[in-house]
Coordinates of C-alpha atoms in Angstrom, one line a residue:
Chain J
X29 CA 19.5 -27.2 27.7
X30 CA 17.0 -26.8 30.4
X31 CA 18.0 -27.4 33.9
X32 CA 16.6 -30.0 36.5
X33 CA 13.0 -28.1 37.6
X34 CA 11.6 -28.7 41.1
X35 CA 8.7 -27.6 42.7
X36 CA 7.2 -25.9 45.4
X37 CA 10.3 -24.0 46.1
X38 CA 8.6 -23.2 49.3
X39 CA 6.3 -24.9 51.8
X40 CA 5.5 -23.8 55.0
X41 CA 3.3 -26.7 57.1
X42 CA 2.5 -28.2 60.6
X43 CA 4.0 -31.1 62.4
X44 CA 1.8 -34.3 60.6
X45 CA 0.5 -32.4 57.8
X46 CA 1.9 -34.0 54.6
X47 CA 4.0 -32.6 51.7
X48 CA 5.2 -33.3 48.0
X49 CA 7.4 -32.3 46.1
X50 CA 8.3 -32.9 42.3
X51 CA 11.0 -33.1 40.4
X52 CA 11.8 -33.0 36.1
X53 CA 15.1 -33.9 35.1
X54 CA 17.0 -33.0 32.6
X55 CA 16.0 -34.5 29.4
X56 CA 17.7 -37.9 29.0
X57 CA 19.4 -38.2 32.5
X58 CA 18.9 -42.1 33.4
X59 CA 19.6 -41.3 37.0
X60 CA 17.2 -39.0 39.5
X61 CA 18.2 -38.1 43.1
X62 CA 17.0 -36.8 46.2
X63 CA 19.1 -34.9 48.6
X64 CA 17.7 -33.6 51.9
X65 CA 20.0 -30.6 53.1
X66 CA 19.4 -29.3 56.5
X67 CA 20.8 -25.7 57.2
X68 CA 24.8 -26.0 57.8
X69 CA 25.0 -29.3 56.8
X70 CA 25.9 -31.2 53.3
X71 CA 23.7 -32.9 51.2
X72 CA 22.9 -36.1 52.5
X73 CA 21.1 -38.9 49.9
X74 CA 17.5 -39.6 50.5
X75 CA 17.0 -41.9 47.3
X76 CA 18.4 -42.6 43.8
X77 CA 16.8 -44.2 40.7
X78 CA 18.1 -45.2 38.0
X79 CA 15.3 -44.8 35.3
X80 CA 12.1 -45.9 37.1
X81 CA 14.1 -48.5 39.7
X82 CA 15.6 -47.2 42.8
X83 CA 19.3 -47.9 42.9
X84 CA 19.7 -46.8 46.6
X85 CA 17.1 -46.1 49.4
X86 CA 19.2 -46.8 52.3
X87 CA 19.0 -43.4 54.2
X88 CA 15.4 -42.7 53.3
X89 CA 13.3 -42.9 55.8
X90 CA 10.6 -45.4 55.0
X91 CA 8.0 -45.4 57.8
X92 CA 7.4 -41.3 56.8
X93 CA 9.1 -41.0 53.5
X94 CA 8.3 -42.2 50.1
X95 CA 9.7 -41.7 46.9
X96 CA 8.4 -42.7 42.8
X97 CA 9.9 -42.1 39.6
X98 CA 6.9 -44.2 37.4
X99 CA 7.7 -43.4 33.8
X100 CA 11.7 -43.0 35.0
X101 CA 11.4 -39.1 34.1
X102 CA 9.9 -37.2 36.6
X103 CA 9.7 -38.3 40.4
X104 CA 7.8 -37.7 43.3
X105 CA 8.9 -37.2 47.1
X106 CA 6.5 -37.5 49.6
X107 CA 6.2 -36.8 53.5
X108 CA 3.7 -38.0 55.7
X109 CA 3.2 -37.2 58.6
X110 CA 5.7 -34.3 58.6
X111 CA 8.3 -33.7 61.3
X112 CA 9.9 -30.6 62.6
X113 CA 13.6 -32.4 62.4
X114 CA 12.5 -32.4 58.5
X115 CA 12.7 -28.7 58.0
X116 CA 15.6 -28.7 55.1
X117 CA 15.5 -27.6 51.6
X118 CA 15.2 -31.1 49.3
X119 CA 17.2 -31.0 45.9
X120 CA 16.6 -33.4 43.4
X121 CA 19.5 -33.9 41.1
X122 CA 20.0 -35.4 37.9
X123 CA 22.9 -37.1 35.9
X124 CA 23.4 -38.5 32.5
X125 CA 25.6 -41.5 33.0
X126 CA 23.7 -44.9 34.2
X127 CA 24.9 -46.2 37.2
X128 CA 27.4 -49.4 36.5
X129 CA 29.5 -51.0 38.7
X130 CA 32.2 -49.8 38.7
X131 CA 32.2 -47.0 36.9
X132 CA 32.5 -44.1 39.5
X133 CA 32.8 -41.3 37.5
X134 CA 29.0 -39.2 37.5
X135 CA 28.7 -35.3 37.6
X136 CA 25.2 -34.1 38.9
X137 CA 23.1 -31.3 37.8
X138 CA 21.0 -29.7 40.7
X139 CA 17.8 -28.3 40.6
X140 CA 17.5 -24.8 42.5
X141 CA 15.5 -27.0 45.5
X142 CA 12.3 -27.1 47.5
X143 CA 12.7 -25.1 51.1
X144 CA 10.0 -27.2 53.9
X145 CA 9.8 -25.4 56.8
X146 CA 7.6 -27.4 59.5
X147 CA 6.0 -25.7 62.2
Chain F
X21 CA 32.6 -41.5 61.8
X22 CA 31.5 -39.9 58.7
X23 CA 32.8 -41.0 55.2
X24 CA 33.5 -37.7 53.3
X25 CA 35.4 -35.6 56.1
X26 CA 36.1 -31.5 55.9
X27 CA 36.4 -28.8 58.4
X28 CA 33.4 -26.7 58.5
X29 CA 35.3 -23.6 58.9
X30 CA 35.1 -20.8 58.0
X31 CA 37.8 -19.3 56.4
X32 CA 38.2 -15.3 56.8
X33 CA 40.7 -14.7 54.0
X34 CA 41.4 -10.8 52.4
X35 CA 41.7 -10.9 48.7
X36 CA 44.3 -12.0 46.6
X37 CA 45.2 -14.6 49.1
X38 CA 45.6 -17.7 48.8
X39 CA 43.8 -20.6 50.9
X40 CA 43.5 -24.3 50.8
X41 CA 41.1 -26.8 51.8
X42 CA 41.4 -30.3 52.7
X43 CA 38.8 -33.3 52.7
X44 CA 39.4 -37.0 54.0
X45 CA 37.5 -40.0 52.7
X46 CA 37.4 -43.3 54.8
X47 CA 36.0 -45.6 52.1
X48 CA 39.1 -47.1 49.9
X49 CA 36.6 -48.0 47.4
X50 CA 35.8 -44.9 46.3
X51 CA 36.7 -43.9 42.4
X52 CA 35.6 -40.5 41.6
X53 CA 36.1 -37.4 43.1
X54 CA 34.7 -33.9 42.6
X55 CA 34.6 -30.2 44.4
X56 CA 31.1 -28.4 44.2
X57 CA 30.7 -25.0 45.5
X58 CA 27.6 -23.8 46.9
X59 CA 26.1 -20.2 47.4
X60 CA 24.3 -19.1 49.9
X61 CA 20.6 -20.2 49.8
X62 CA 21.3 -21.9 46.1
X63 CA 22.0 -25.6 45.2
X64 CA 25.6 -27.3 44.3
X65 CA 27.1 -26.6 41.3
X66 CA 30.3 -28.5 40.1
X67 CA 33.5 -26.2 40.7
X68 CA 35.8 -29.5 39.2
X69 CA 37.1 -32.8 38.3
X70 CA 39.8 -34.4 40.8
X71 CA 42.3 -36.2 38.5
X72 CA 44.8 -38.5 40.0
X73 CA 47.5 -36.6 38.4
X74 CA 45.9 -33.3 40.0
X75 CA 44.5 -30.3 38.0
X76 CA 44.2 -27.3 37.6
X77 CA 41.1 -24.6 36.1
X78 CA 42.3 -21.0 36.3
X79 CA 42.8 -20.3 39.9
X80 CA 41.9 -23.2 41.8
X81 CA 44.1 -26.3 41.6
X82 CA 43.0 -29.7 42.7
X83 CA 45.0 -33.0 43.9
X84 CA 44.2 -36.3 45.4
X85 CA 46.0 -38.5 47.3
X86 CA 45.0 -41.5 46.9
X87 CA 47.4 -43.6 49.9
X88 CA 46.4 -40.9 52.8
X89 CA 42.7 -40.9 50.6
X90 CA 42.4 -37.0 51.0
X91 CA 41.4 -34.1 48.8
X92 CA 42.7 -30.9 48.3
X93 CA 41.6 -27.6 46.7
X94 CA 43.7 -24.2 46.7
X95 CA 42.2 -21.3 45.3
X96 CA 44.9 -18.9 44.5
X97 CA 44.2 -15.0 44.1
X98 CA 41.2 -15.3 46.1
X99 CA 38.1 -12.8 44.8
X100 CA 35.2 -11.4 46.6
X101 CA 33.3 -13.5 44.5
X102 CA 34.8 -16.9 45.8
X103 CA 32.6 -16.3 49.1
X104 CA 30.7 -19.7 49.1
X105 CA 30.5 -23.3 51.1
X106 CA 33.0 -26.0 49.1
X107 CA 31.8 -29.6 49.3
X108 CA 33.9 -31.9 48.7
X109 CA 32.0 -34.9 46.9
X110 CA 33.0 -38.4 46.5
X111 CA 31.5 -41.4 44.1
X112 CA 31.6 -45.2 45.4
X113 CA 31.2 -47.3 42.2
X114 CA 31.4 -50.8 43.7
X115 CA 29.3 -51.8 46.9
X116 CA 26.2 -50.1 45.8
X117 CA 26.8 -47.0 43.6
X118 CA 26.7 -43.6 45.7
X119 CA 27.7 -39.9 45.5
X120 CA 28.6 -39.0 48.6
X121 CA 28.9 -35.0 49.5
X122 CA 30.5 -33.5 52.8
X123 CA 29.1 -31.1 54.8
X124 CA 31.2 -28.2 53.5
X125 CA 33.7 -25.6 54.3
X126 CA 32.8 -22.1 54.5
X127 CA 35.1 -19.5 52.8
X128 CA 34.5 -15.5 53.2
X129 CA 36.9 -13.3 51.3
X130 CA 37.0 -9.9 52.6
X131 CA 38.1 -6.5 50.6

C-alpha cells in the first residue's frame, strides 16, 4: 500500500513570500489532516476534512492560512503572506475511518512532511 | 492549560532498563487513546493501541486510567534503538471530533 505522499519536503522563503504544499493520501482514507509541528513541540491540528468538507478548522489560522481538499483526495495548504513564527515542518496525515460522533477510535498514517523554513 | 499533558524530558536511561512515561488528559470526553513514537527529523508513527484493560506488544506495556484520565507506557529492556520522542495522542469523539497529540517525551538509551 502506498503511504500518504507530501510535497516540497523542503522550502526555504522570505517573510511575505507565499508557499504550498500538497498532500495524496492513502488510497480510500475519507479523512485528510494537516498538522503544523514546530521544532520541540507536538503536532498541533491545522485542519481536518472529512472527504472534501472540513470537519475542524478551529486552530488554522484564517487571515494567512488556507486549506482545500476539492475532489476529497488530495489537498492543498497554503500560506500567504509567510511568517517567521511559521517555520515548522507540516505533515498531512490520513485515516481510513470517517469521522462519527462518537466513535473515537482513528489511527493516522503520516506522510514523511514538508520542512518551511522562513527567513 | 493544555489538554494532552507529558513531561518533555528527556530520559537518559542505559540499556536493558526499564522506564515509564506518563501523560494526563483534561478532557473527560475523550474515547481513544494511542502512543506514537517519533524519530528524529521523521513523522509519527503508531507505537500502540491503549485498551481500557491495558496491553501489552513485546516490550512496551500500556494502561489507562480512566478516573485520574492518565496514560502510561513502560518500555521494559530498553534498546539503543528505542531512542525517540513518545507522543502521547488522544481522540475526542463527541464535541467536534479531534486527534489531539502532546508535545512529547524524549527518551535516549545509552550503551
Amino acid at each position: 500500500e502506498a503511504g500518504v505522499a507530501q510535497s516540497p519536503r523542503y522550502k526555504i522563503i522570505e517573510k511575505r513570500q507565499s508557499v504550498a504544499f500538497w498532500c495524496n493520501p492513502i488510497s480510500g482514507h475519507a479523512t485528510l489532516y494537516w498538522y503544523q509541528q514546530i521544532l520541540g513541540q507536538g503536532p498541533k491540528l491545522l485542519i481536518q476534512f472529512q472527504n472534501n468538507g472540513v470537519v475542524d478548522d478551529s486552530q488554522l489560522p484564517k487571515d494567512r492560512f488556507s486549506a482545500e481538499r476539492l475532489k476529497g483526495v488530495d489537498s492543498t495548504l497554503k500560506i500567504q503572506p509567510a511568517k517567521l513564527e511559521d517555520s515548522a515542518v507540516y505533515l498531512c496525515a490520513s485515516s481510513t475511518q470517517p469521522w462519527t460522533e462518537g466513535s473515537g477510535a482513528n489511527v493516522l498514517t503520516f506522510g514523511a512532511g514538508s520542512r518551511l523554513t522562513v527567513l | 492549560r493544555k489538554e494532552v499533558e507529558q513531561d518533555p524530558g528527556p530520559f537518559n536511561v542505559p540499556e536493558g532498563a526499564t522506564v515509564a512515561f506518563n501523560c494526563t488528559y483534561s478532557n473527560s470526553a475523550s474515547q481513544s487513546f494511542f502512543w506514537y513514537r517519533q524519530d528524529c527529523r521523521k513523522e509519527p508513527k503508531l507505537l500502540m493501541s491503549v485498551y481500557s484493560s491495558g496491553n501489552e506488544d513485546g516490550r512496551f506495556t500500556a494502561q489507562l486510567n480512566r478516573a485520574s484520565q492518565y496514560i502510561s507506557l513502560l518500555i521494559r529492556d530498553s534498546k539503543l534503538s528505542d531512542s525517540a520522542t513518545y507522543l502521547c495522542v488522544v481522540n475526542r469523539g463527541t464535541g467536534g471530533f479531534k486527534t489531539i497529540f502532546g508535545a512529547g517525551t524524549r527518551l535516549f538509551v545509552k550503551a
